[in-house]
Amino acid sequence: MAFLGNTVRGWGGTQAAGREIRSEDLPAITRGASLTRGLGRSYGDSSLPAPDVSSIPGSALANRILSFDAGAGVLRAEAGLTIGEIQRLFLPRKWSFPVLPGTQFVTLGGAVAADIHGKNHHVDGTIGSHVRALTLRTADDSVVESSREENEDIFRATLGGMGLTGHVLEVEVALKRIPSPWIWAESERVPNLDEFIRSLAEAARDWPYTVGWMDALAQGGDLGRGILMRGRWAEPAEAPVHPPRPKPRVTVPFRLPGWTLNSFSMRAFNALYFRRHPNRTKRGIVHPESFFHPLDAVRHWNRVYGRRGFTQHQCVLPETESPGATRRYLEALARGRLGSFLCVIKDCGPEGEGLLSFPRPGISIAVDLPMRSRTQEIIDELNERVLAEGGRIYLAKDALSRREHFQAMEGRLDAFRIIRKRWDPAGRLKSAQSVRLLGDPV
Amino acid sequence: MRVVALGATRGMGRSLTRLMAERGDRLFLLGRDPEELAKAARDLEIRAGNDLQIGSAHCDLEDPDGFTGALDRAAATLGGLDGVIVTAGIFATQEALEQDPAAARRLLEVDFVRTVEFCEEARRRLLTGGGGTLCVFSSVAGERGRKPVVLYGAAKAGLTRYLEGLDHKFRGQGLVTVCVKPGFVRTGMTAGLSAPPFAGEPDAVARQVLSAIDRGTPVIYVPGAWRWIMLMIRSLPRAVMRRVGF
């Protein structure tokens, strides 16, 4: 019998030697540890142990709900509770997790570490602005309460701090009151990039949830064509009376051969996806999972990228003039000629309070890139572009960025380092990613 | 269903009681650690969301004198018992047990003698009340004498046979015995062990077990693939079992 389990992987397939130790007793397994991981849905090496570390605690089994204030909607739970579980339990009671990322398979601890954002970033900000308090195991192994009132420095550094300031043990977060657990959604084709940016801004004025899917392979006048989606929680009168049932899932049973996704098949998929949408606005009630987490319908969808896996480049670019930063970015992407299966575009609101929180005002673009020999080069070029535009990258997606690029983009790094030094003078907390990007010693 | 669960603060028991609480079953928790019991009960209450309180009481498999009192409290709180679930038990690697006779004795006692004593107490109550379901977690480790689980497997083999006997003797009187045989399931109990292929997750396992409880299935392998894996392992000749590592 072949025994597995001595590698830890990110969602995109980046791997590190080491073993994940999961237990219901998160305080016990985090003692003396350098990093905790949740469900490993970050794409690159954010949730991987540093090269000199052989095991990593996993929070997924530490998933008890500790308290829920049914009047104010404030939930306190252990860090391994997932967003999907919260939605399953609380949507029927007309409460929603306030910030929903592209997948529901995210733990509370992971959500805090990446300071996740969602389709409502332009109105509701990142998850950090809804988090009331965190219980952390800090580098000296003590357990510390933190909030805006207590140990505020480590609270802010932990929001978006990628687990490098302490192990998140418990999270207290305010859920959002909703009129019904269903979504009223509208979607329409958008012919090109300028129109896309304009219509995102227009939709942002009236809609709490907006996002765009873009055909990153279309060229010339079609550059930036795609589908704009906007939505809001449905009013009781327009929604079905019964709560949504969990959606059935299909599974990609094994890693597909590496050639399945090539520039031809991706181009065909993107064109088909664009043309399948009718040339008018689609409107109606949709299941919240289909609206917020469409890819969750396919378990292990990362396997379509084969053994070599994939990465994602997600950045946010200040968009001030037209044709602006986003166009230059897409042109740089097209020059890479690697193809992208999926490109998601979203306008961001104001920057959050997390010290390394990703979003800032501008346009966020996320492109999936298969891992090939040229991928590093393309990421480097894209990062040069991001740097030139004054943008930044999202660490939860990153596997390949270079230290010098990241540090040049991240003006807030010194403030983060000061707080890290204060709470972890010996430098015990680190990840494979922090070794790569922050230069943590091994 | 009015159900008392021993050892449900963690692992598969936690997952199973969550499913039961969410569908409206009335639960009472037994376990060793009062703080863990209180947290587990609170978690179940919030998940159930039906304003029903979930009681708990101290009960330790190493303290058989406490069994009667604990089950009394459960029955009194729930107003009777329709089911008893036992997921409690201890595990240690064969190497650790070989080096520590005291730990080996403790494991054999807890996983076999004390568990059977608890089940006997539960059986008497269920039969007195006209019948009910006794769902006990044994293990695939009891299916064949195997190198990594010589002692643990022996205790679980004994437990499995006991449950089989109960089923044969008392099913006609309304006692439904469900013997759950988990293969490798990723819980805190197996933390740090290398997961073999077909390892299961506690939530998925709990769904299978709940369906076995509802149907009164006497024996269930979880995840299901372990039924066929164990069929194969049971049919291997001794000469092969002496050579292989599992």
XYZ file of C-alpha atoms in Angstrom:
688
model
C 0.000 0.000 0.000
C 1.532 3.279 -1.008
C 1.376 5.786 1.795
C 0.994 9.391 0.843
C 0.955 12.523 2.868
C 4.492 13.763 3.006
C 3.899 16.688 0.719
C 1.744 19.714 1.335
C 0.217 21.398 -1.711
C -1.291 24.732 -2.566
C -4.397 24.784 -4.749
C -2.380 25.485 -7.875
C -0.108 22.500 -7.204
C 2.900 24.238 -5.678
C 4.238 21.782 -3.145
C 6.562 21.539 -0.199
C 7.928 18.623 1.766
C 6.129 18.318 5.075
C 3.128 16.806 6.718
C -0.109 18.456 7.715
C -1.246 17.633 11.258
C -4.984 18.139 11.711
C -6.652 18.007 15.070
C -9.783 19.262 16.764
C -7.446 20.738 19.366
C -5.974 23.701 17.501
C -4.389 25.290 20.594
C -2.421 22.059 21.092
C -1.123 21.591 17.558
C -0.175 25.239 17.051
C 2.129 25.235 20.057
C 5.644 25.811 18.801
C 4.511 25.749 15.146
C 5.681 28.256 12.529
C 2.482 28.488 10.444
C -1.080 27.127 10.417
C -2.946 26.233 7.253
C -6.674 26.020 6.674
C -8.026 24.219 3.629
C -5.029 25.034 1.440
C -7.079 26.992 -1.090
C -4.459 29.671 -1.535
C -2.957 29.007 -4.958
C 0.746 29.223 -4.320
C 2.945 28.743 -1.276
C 1.093 30.895 1.294
C -0.042 27.815 3.217
C 3.144 25.790 2.793
C 5.748 25.314 5.505
C 9.146 26.967 5.148
C 11.842 24.662 3.732
C 13.344 23.962 7.168
C 9.992 23.007 8.710
C 8.683 19.449 8.433
C 5.139 19.647 9.735
C 2.337 22.156 9.679
C -0.824 22.250 11.805
C -4.115 22.245 9.904
C -7.160 23.988 11.376
C -9.899 22.232 9.386
C -11.105 20.050 12.272
C -11.183 22.901 14.771
C -14.550 24.106 13.576
C -16.836 24.612 16.543
C -19.194 27.546 16.721
C -18.582 29.095 20.132
C -21.361 31.650 20.282
C -23.931 33.342 18.113
C -25.849 36.466 18.984
C -29.052 35.995 17.018
C -29.992 39.639 17.486
C -26.783 41.290 16.280
C -25.593 38.420 14.073
C -22.198 38.230 15.748
C -20.622 34.810 15.400
C -17.616 33.527 17.293
C -16.043 30.299 16.109
C -12.851 28.323 15.984
C -10.612 29.184 13.054
C -11.308 26.019 11.036
C -15.003 26.707 10.481
C -15.575 27.271 6.762
C -17.518 29.967 4.990
C -19.504 27.251 3.227
C -20.598 25.787 6.546
C -21.567 29.210 7.861
C -23.664 29.830 4.738
C -25.299 26.408 4.935
C -26.282 26.975 8.557
C -27.143 30.656 8.564
C -28.552 31.554 5.127
C -31.887 29.904 6.030
C -31.914 32.123 9.139
C -31.391 35.199 6.913
C -27.783 35.852 7.872
C -24.907 35.750 5.407
C -21.155 35.803 5.756
C -20.419 39.456 4.966
C -17.679 38.886 2.368
C -17.855 35.927 -0.001
C -14.774 35.021 -2.020
C -14.768 32.912 -5.202
C -14.770 29.693 -3.203
C -16.674 28.808 -0.056
C -14.003 26.264 0.935
C -12.166 28.813 3.020
C -11.690 28.658 6.771
C -12.253 31.672 8.996
C -8.550 31.641 9.812
C -7.653 31.643 6.120
C -10.179 34.389 5.422
C -8.542 36.585 8.058
C -4.987 35.723 6.988
C -5.681 36.749 3.380
C -8.142 39.513 4.399
C -10.376 38.188 1.651
C -12.538 40.341 -0.572
C -15.546 39.581 -2.707
C -17.985 40.944 -5.244
C -19.134 43.548 -2.696
C -15.725 45.053 -2.040
C -16.815 48.418 -3.419
C -19.440 48.734 -0.650
C -18.471 46.359 2.174
C -14.677 46.233 2.034
C -12.671 43.174 3.021
C -13.571 40.632 5.702
C -11.306 42.553 8.077
C -13.824 45.350 8.431
C -16.405 42.825 9.708
C -14.077 41.016 12.102
C -14.615 42.127 15.703
C -11.937 40.160 17.510
C -9.305 37.482 17.066
C -7.820 35.010 19.503
C -4.239 34.358 18.470
C -1.452 32.074 19.488
C 1.555 34.315 19.195
C 5.157 33.386 18.534
C 6.006 33.106 22.237
C 3.242 30.469 22.494
C 0.939 32.622 24.591
C -2.740 33.042 23.693
C -3.686 36.668 23.075
C -7.001 38.419 22.513
C -6.885 41.146 19.913
C -9.335 43.655 18.526
C -9.552 47.340 17.680
C -9.494 48.033 21.418
C -6.975 45.465 22.628
C -3.591 44.693 21.069
C -4.689 46.684 18.059
C -1.282 46.488 16.376
C -1.286 42.713 16.013
C -4.989 42.756 15.125
C -4.313 45.003 12.138
C -1.185 43.145 11.135
C -3.018 39.808 11.240
C -5.736 40.999 8.835
C -4.058 40.144 5.555
C -0.867 39.122 7.362
C -0.854 35.646 5.770
C -0.539 33.898 9.118
C 2.844 35.444 9.819
C 1.894 37.316 12.991
C 0.315 34.467 14.955
C -1.902 31.425 14.645
C -5.553 32.426 14.406
C -7.409 30.275 16.949
C -10.789 31.987 17.116
C -12.558 34.603 15.037
C -15.457 36.855 15.976
C -17.241 38.259 12.952
C -20.472 40.141 12.312
C -22.733 38.428 9.791
C -24.885 40.434 7.424
C -28.683 40.585 7.644
C -30.293 39.566 4.351
C -33.915 39.774 3.222
C -33.889 36.259 1.751
C -31.258 33.580 1.115
C -31.591 33.874 -2.686
C -29.873 36.185 -5.132
C -31.421 38.383 -7.774
C -28.814 38.417 -10.511
C -28.399 40.170 -13.821
C -25.735 39.597 -16.416
C -24.915 41.029 -19.796
C -22.291 40.924 -22.495
C -19.754 43.694 -22.586
C -18.016 44.293 -25.948
C -14.630 45.658 -24.842
C -12.454 46.815 -21.979
C -13.393 50.494 -21.835
C -17.027 49.537 -21.765
C -16.256 46.992 -19.045
C -14.623 49.481 -16.721
C -17.408 51.960 -17.372
C -20.172 49.442 -16.718
C -18.521 48.112 -13.551
C -18.441 51.651 -12.196
C -22.052 52.192 -13.211
C -23.217 48.905 -11.648
C -21.304 49.703 -8.459
C -23.606 52.660 -7.845
C -26.767 50.545 -7.521
C -25.624 46.989 -6.839
C -23.927 45.497 -3.781
C -22.360 42.635 -5.767
C -20.585 43.146 -9.084
C -17.932 41.227 -10.976
C -16.877 40.571 -14.530
C -15.637 37.541 -16.365
C -13.342 38.483 -19.217
C -12.092 36.703 -22.314
C -8.423 37.421 -21.832
C -7.579 35.850 -25.189
C -9.664 38.165 -27.375
C -7.546 40.663 -29.272
C -7.823 44.028 -30.986
C -11.247 45.611 -30.772
C -12.509 42.638 -28.775
C -9.831 43.108 -26.093
C -11.513 42.954 -22.721
C -14.851 41.633 -23.934
C -16.727 39.594 -21.387
C -19.747 39.245 -19.190
C -20.693 41.603 -16.402
C -22.585 40.173 -13.453
C -24.404 42.131 -10.796
C -26.590 40.959 -7.992
C -28.304 41.630 -4.714
C -30.068 39.545 -2.098
C -33.602 38.921 -3.325
C -36.598 40.391 -1.564
C -38.845 37.818 0.127
C -41.636 38.479 -2.381
C -39.470 37.556 -5.389
C -37.565 34.628 -3.803
C -38.668 30.994 -3.512
C -40.132 30.253 -0.090
C -37.764 27.368 0.675
C -34.093 27.975 1.452
C -31.550 26.964 -1.216
C -30.335 23.375 -0.898
C -26.629 22.628 -1.221
C -25.754 22.259 -4.912
C -24.756 18.851 -6.260
C -21.110 18.658 -7.280
C -19.219 16.823 -9.937
C -15.612 15.810 -9.423
C -12.591 15.868 -11.685
C -11.458 12.368 -10.656
C -7.780 12.609 -11.542
C -5.258 15.030 -12.973
C -5.908 15.489 -16.661
C -2.969 15.241 -19.081
C -1.043 18.472 -19.332
C -2.020 19.098 -22.955
C -5.763 19.256 -22.226
C -5.546 22.969 -21.646
C -3.710 24.534 -24.546
C -4.089 27.898 -26.172
C -6.541 26.429 -28.688
C -8.862 24.800 -26.146
C -8.751 27.831 -23.864
C -9.493 30.182 -26.733
C -12.404 27.992 -27.771
C -13.744 27.801 -24.225
C -13.533 31.542 -23.718
C -15.220 32.304 -27.034
C -17.938 29.756 -26.346
C -18.563 31.108 -22.868
C -18.900 34.615 -24.269
C -21.190 33.641 -27.144
C -23.356 31.326 -25.060
C -24.589 34.332 -23.123
C -27.569 35.864 -24.953
C -27.121 39.282 -26.475
C -29.550 40.761 -23.971
C -29.553 41.181 -20.232
C -30.291 37.969 -18.321
C -32.250 38.517 -15.115
C -33.635 36.326 -12.399
C -33.370 34.508 -9.126
C -30.274 32.341 -8.794
C -28.853 30.040 -6.161
C -26.335 31.906 -3.991
C -23.708 29.211 -4.629
C -24.019 29.620 -8.390
C -23.658 33.356 -8.038
C -20.827 33.544 -5.518
C -18.939 30.280 -6.005
C -19.586 28.913 -9.508
C -16.361 26.884 -9.614
C -17.213 25.082 -6.377
C -19.659 23.028 -8.455
C -16.643 21.119 -9.748
C -14.630 19.441 -7.014
C -10.888 19.373 -7.683
C -11.218 21.628 -10.733
C -7.535 22.412 -10.294
C -6.839 18.944 -11.726
C -7.711 20.111 -15.237
C -4.320 21.809 -15.239
C -2.523 18.481 -14.993
C 0.549 17.509 -13.052
C 2.363 20.783 -13.580
C -0.513 22.751 -12.117
C -1.167 26.441 -12.506
C -0.809 29.766 -10.823
C -2.847 32.921 -10.742
C -1.723 36.464 -11.117
C -4.101 38.768 -9.315
C -3.284 42.404 -9.018
C -5.054 45.656 -8.386
C -4.178 48.599 -10.609
C -5.075 52.246 -10.058
C -7.251 53.103 -13.057
C -7.147 56.832 -13.571
C -7.148 57.557 -17.290
C -8.458 55.767 -20.388
C -6.962 53.780 -22.035
C -5.313 53.041 -18.739
C -3.472 50.579 -16.606
C -5.801 47.662 -17.189
C -5.378 47.823 -20.955
C -1.611 47.944 -20.660
C -1.743 44.968 -18.310
C -3.897 42.917 -20.697
C -1.582 43.796 -23.565
C 1.390 42.582 -21.526
C -0.540 39.398 -20.809
C -1.282 38.887 -24.511
C 2.428 39.301 -25.338
C 3.125 36.363 -22.991
C 1.021 34.159 -25.332
C 0.405 31.609 -22.611
C -3.336 31.900 -22.566
C -5.598 32.185 -19.594
C -8.590 30.022 -18.960
C -10.248 32.484 -16.727
C -9.917 36.162 -16.136
C -11.911 37.918 -13.454
C -12.208 41.678 -13.248
C -13.612 43.723 -10.386
C -13.422 47.298 -9.203
C -12.182 47.749 -5.652
C -13.252 50.240 -3.018
C -11.108 51.905 -0.360
C -8.147 50.163 1.224
C -8.885 48.196 4.387
C -7.183 48.480 7.757
C -5.175 45.265 7.413
C -1.515 46.187 7.136
C -0.870 43.962 4.121
C -4.457 43.798 2.905
C -4.612 43.403 -0.868
C -7.417 45.610 -2.222
C -7.019 49.313 -2.889
C -9.010 51.626 -5.152
C -8.650 50.541 -8.744
C -9.310 47.547 -10.953
C -8.514 44.049 -9.729
C -7.656 41.507 -12.422
C -7.082 37.823 -11.808
C -5.705 35.570 -14.539
C -5.054 31.851 -14.232
C -1.869 30.729 -15.944
C -0.811 27.124 -16.505
C 2.648 26.278 -15.164
C 4.974 26.070 -18.126
C 8.619 26.880 -18.590
C 7.669 30.435 -19.628
C 5.327 31.126 -16.731
C 8.006 32.638 -14.492
C 9.020 35.025 -17.250
C 5.413 36.090 -17.814
C 4.818 36.657 -14.102
C 7.964 38.786 -14.019
C 6.715 40.893 -16.935
C 3.283 41.284 -15.377
C 4.856 42.323 -12.087
C 6.997 44.917 -13.891
C 3.733 46.247 -15.281
C 2.037 46.268 -11.852
C 5.028 48.070 -10.400
C 4.987 50.681 -13.146
C 1.280 51.311 -12.617
C 1.613 51.615 -8.827
C -0.491 48.529 -8.144
C 0.066 45.474 -6.008
C -0.405 41.703 -6.089
C -2.572 39.377 -3.978
C -0.386 37.069 -1.919
C -3.045 34.370 -1.563
C -2.701 33.663 -5.295
C 1.016 34.063 -5.689
C 3.580 31.336 -6.279
C 6.215 32.909 -8.502
C 6.687 36.603 -7.792
C 10.197 37.742 -7.065
C 11.183 39.248 -3.758
C 12.439 42.464 -5.325
C 9.186 42.991 -7.230
C 6.994 42.374 -4.200
C 9.029 44.548 -1.883
C 9.083 47.395 -4.404
C 5.277 47.223 -4.722
C 4.580 47.043 -1.012
C 5.165 50.375 0.672
C 3.509 49.173 3.890
C 6.075 46.457 4.478
C 8.153 48.378 7.025
C 5.152 48.988 9.270
C 4.306 45.277 9.043
C 7.868 44.316 9.875
C 7.961 46.518 12.972
C 4.863 44.833 14.413
C 6.120 41.392 13.455
C 9.419 42.111 15.164
C 7.587 43.312 18.280
C 5.518 40.130 18.600
C 7.999 37.669 17.158
C 11.504 38.945 17.855
C 13.050 35.523 17.254
C 11.390 35.216 13.842
C 9.673 31.912 14.582
C 6.636 32.441 12.391
C 7.195 31.969 8.683
C 5.895 30.267 5.560
C 7.386 29.110 2.298
C 5.982 32.323 0.849
C 7.470 34.579 3.518
C 10.869 32.994 2.943
C 10.488 33.712 -0.767
C 8.988 37.217 -0.618
C 9.987 38.691 2.722
C 13.354 36.983 2.943
C 12.624 35.232 6.241
C 15.719 33.209 7.155
C 15.667 29.410 7.013
C -34.847 10.444 18.319
C -33.645 10.876 21.901
C -29.980 9.990 21.801
C -27.119 9.908 24.264
C -23.607 10.042 22.808
C -20.391 9.098 24.571
C -17.252 10.649 23.128
C -18.913 13.004 20.670
C -16.879 16.085 21.508
C -14.441 15.265 18.695
C -13.915 13.356 15.497
C -16.611 11.229 13.908
C -18.852 11.540 16.966
C -18.797 15.312 16.641
C -19.763 15.117 12.976
C -22.504 12.573 13.652
C -24.116 14.509 16.507
C -24.089 17.661 14.358
C -26.110 15.917 11.670
C -28.537 14.634 14.282
C -28.903 17.997 16.012
C -29.543 19.743 12.699
C -32.348 17.402 11.779
C -33.998 17.867 15.161
C -32.894 14.816 17.160
C -32.647 15.452 20.905
C -29.159 14.880 22.233
C -27.338 14.416 25.519
C -23.546 14.336 25.609
C -21.277 12.240 27.796
C -17.545 12.717 28.051
C -14.531 13.302 30.218
C -13.813 17.019 30.000
C -16.566 19.374 31.279
C -15.270 22.348 29.268
C -15.163 20.332 26.040
C -18.654 19.000 26.737
C -20.002 22.510 27.270
C -18.411 23.761 24.045
C -19.680 20.777 22.068
C -23.194 21.261 23.433
C -23.147 24.971 22.589
C -21.904 24.230 19.055
C -24.739 21.731 18.561
C -27.351 24.107 19.984
C -26.343 26.911 17.632
C -26.231 24.573 14.637
C -29.638 23.115 15.479
C -31.021 26.630 15.874
C -34.217 25.326 17.457
C -33.770 26.747 20.972
C -33.505 23.242 22.449
C -30.881 22.941 25.136
C -28.388 20.112 24.959
C -27.376 18.639 28.271
C -24.166 16.906 29.163
C -22.665 14.923 32.007
C -19.311 13.535 33.024
C -18.659 9.967 31.954
C -15.257 8.331 31.569
C -14.717 4.871 30.116
C -11.992 4.391 32.704
C -14.514 4.877 35.511
C -17.242 2.232 35.083
C -18.851 3.167 38.391
C -20.029 6.366 36.750
C -21.871 4.690 33.843
C -25.185 4.218 35.634
C -25.375 7.734 36.967
C -24.442 9.276 33.625
C -27.040 7.295 31.695
C -29.606 8.080 34.417
C -29.065 11.771 33.919
C -29.287 11.437 30.163
C -32.511 9.460 30.315
C -34.028 11.841 32.853
C -33.136 14.911 30.793
C -34.370 13.456 27.511
C -37.404 11.740 29.045
C -36.250 8.330 27.815
C -33.716 6.965 25.379
C -34.140 5.826 21.775
C -30.473 5.518 20.963
C -27.010 5.275 22.444
C -23.933 6.160 20.399
C -20.423 5.231 21.513
C -17.552 6.834 19.617
C -15.222 7.066 22.593
C -12.059 5.028 22.553
C -8.328 5.438 22.557
C -5.659 4.729 19.981
C -1.926 4.328 20.135
C 0.563 2.951 17.653
C 1.703 -0.641 18.035
C 5.285 0.499 18.688
C 4.187 2.747 21.537
C 2.062 -0.008 23.090
C 4.822 -2.607 22.850
C 7.163 -0.337 24.763
C 4.668 0.573 27.472
C 2.748 -2.323 29.047
C 0.717 0.088 31.192
C -0.499 1.912 28.098
C -1.284 -1.408 26.436
C -3.343 -2.554 29.403
C -5.176 0.765 29.514
C -6.015 0.556 25.815
C -7.236 -3.036 26.076
C -9.361 -2.125 29.071
C -10.877 1.035 27.638
C -11.448 -0.126 24.082
C -12.792 -3.550 25.046
C -13.729 -4.215 28.687
C -15.044 -0.772 29.638
C -16.736 -0.195 26.312
C -18.555 -3.526 26.653
C -19.521 -2.674 30.222
C -20.942 0.651 29.060
C -22.801 -1.066 26.239
C -24.243 -3.605 28.676
C -25.619 -0.776 30.776
C -27.015 0.867 27.660
C -28.457 -2.419 26.399
C -30.350 -3.050 29.634
C -31.887 0.421 29.530
C -32.842 0.290 25.878
C -34.420 -3.135 26.292
C -36.294 -2.010 29.407
C -37.647 0.906 27.430
C -38.910 -1.408 24.688
C -35.866 -1.291 22.409
C -33.722 1.226 20.600
C -30.488 1.632 18.683
C -27.015 0.981 20.032
C -24.447 2.377 17.598
C -20.847 1.621 18.520
C -17.655 2.534 16.694
C -15.353 -0.462 16.386
C -12.686 -0.545 13.668
C -11.471 -2.351 10.580
C -8.423 -3.023 12.744
C -10.422 -5.853 14.314
C -10.848 -7.683 11.010
C -7.488 -9.394 10.807
C -4.407 -9.675 12.962
C -2.145 -7.066 11.407
C 1.339 -5.858 12.287
C 0.581 -2.145 12.878
C -2.495 -2.830 15.063
C -1.878 -6.086 16.958
C -3.178 -4.839 20.326
C -5.636 -2.173 19.191
C -6.972 -4.618 16.615
C -7.413 -7.327 19.232
C -9.508 -5.020 21.436
C -11.616 -3.944 18.461
C -12.016 -7.567 17.303
C -13.439 -8.397 20.707
C -15.787 -5.412 20.553
C -16.956 -6.342 17.060
C -17.777 -9.913 18.141
C -19.622 -8.649 21.219
C -21.775 -6.360 19.055
C -22.426 -9.192 16.618
C -23.590 -11.352 19.509
C -25.907 -8.601 20.768
C -27.416 -8.316 17.314
C -28.044 -12.047 17.113
C -29.494 -12.323 20.593
C -31.527 -9.151 21.043
C -32.616 -7.825 17.668
C -35.840 -9.780 18.013
C -36.537 -7.871 21.226
C -36.079 -4.488 19.575
C -32.406 -3.775 20.249
C -30.887 -2.614 16.961
C -27.101 -2.858 17.052
C -25.052 -0.862 14.547
C -21.366 -1.758 14.482
C -19.391 0.920 12.638
C -16.034 -0.133 11.245
C -14.090 2.927 10.199
C -11.049 2.525 8.025
C -8.606 5.390 8.119
C -10.511 8.604 8.860
C -8.744 11.945 9.159
C -9.533 13.042 12.685
C -7.446 14.250 15.575
C -7.049 10.603 16.629
C -5.078 9.831 13.484
C -3.235 13.179 13.378
C 0.360 12.671 12.386
C -0.172 9.247 10.817
C 0.347 8.931 7.069
C -3.065 8.732 5.465
C -3.439 5.692 3.188
C -5.506 5.791 -0.020
C -9.264 5.754 0.617
C -8.841 7.742 3.823
C -12.140 9.303 4.835
C -13.305 12.628 6.219
C -15.374 12.667 9.413
C -18.325 14.596 7.930
C -18.754 12.181 5.016
C -18.404 9.208 7.341
C -21.047 10.655 9.655
C -23.589 10.812 6.814
C -23.058 7.102 6.099
C -23.344 6.205 9.771
C -26.544 8.197 10.213
C -28.101 6.376 7.319
C -27.031 3.052 8.882
C -28.634 4.102 12.170
C -31.868 5.029 10.397
C -31.958 1.733 8.534
C -30.699 -0.430 11.387
C -27.769 -1.774 9.356
C -25.912 -4.147 11.716
C -22.429 -3.621 10.242
C -21.130 -0.712 8.200
C -17.678 0.011 6.816
C -16.802 3.700 6.465
C -15.753 4.938 3.969
C -17.491 2.187 1.974
C -14.356 1.191 0.056
C -12.948 -0.348 3.242
C -15.472 -3.153 2.995
C -13.741 -4.384 -0.137
C -10.251 -3.606 1.121
C -10.916 -5.688 4.240
C -12.475 -8.475 2.202
C -9.215 -8.670 0.330
C -7.076 -8.459 3.460
C -9.130 -11.128 5.218
C -8.574 -13.484 2.318
C -4.788 -13.105 2.211
C -2.915 -16.211 3.352
C -0.857 -16.068 6.545
C 2.345 -16.414 4.568
C 1.527 -13.141 2.859
C 0.371 -11.357 6.040
C 3.700 -12.227 7.671
C 5.566 -10.496 4.878
C 3.543 -7.330 4.219
C 3.718 -4.203 6.336
C -0.032 -3.731 6.826
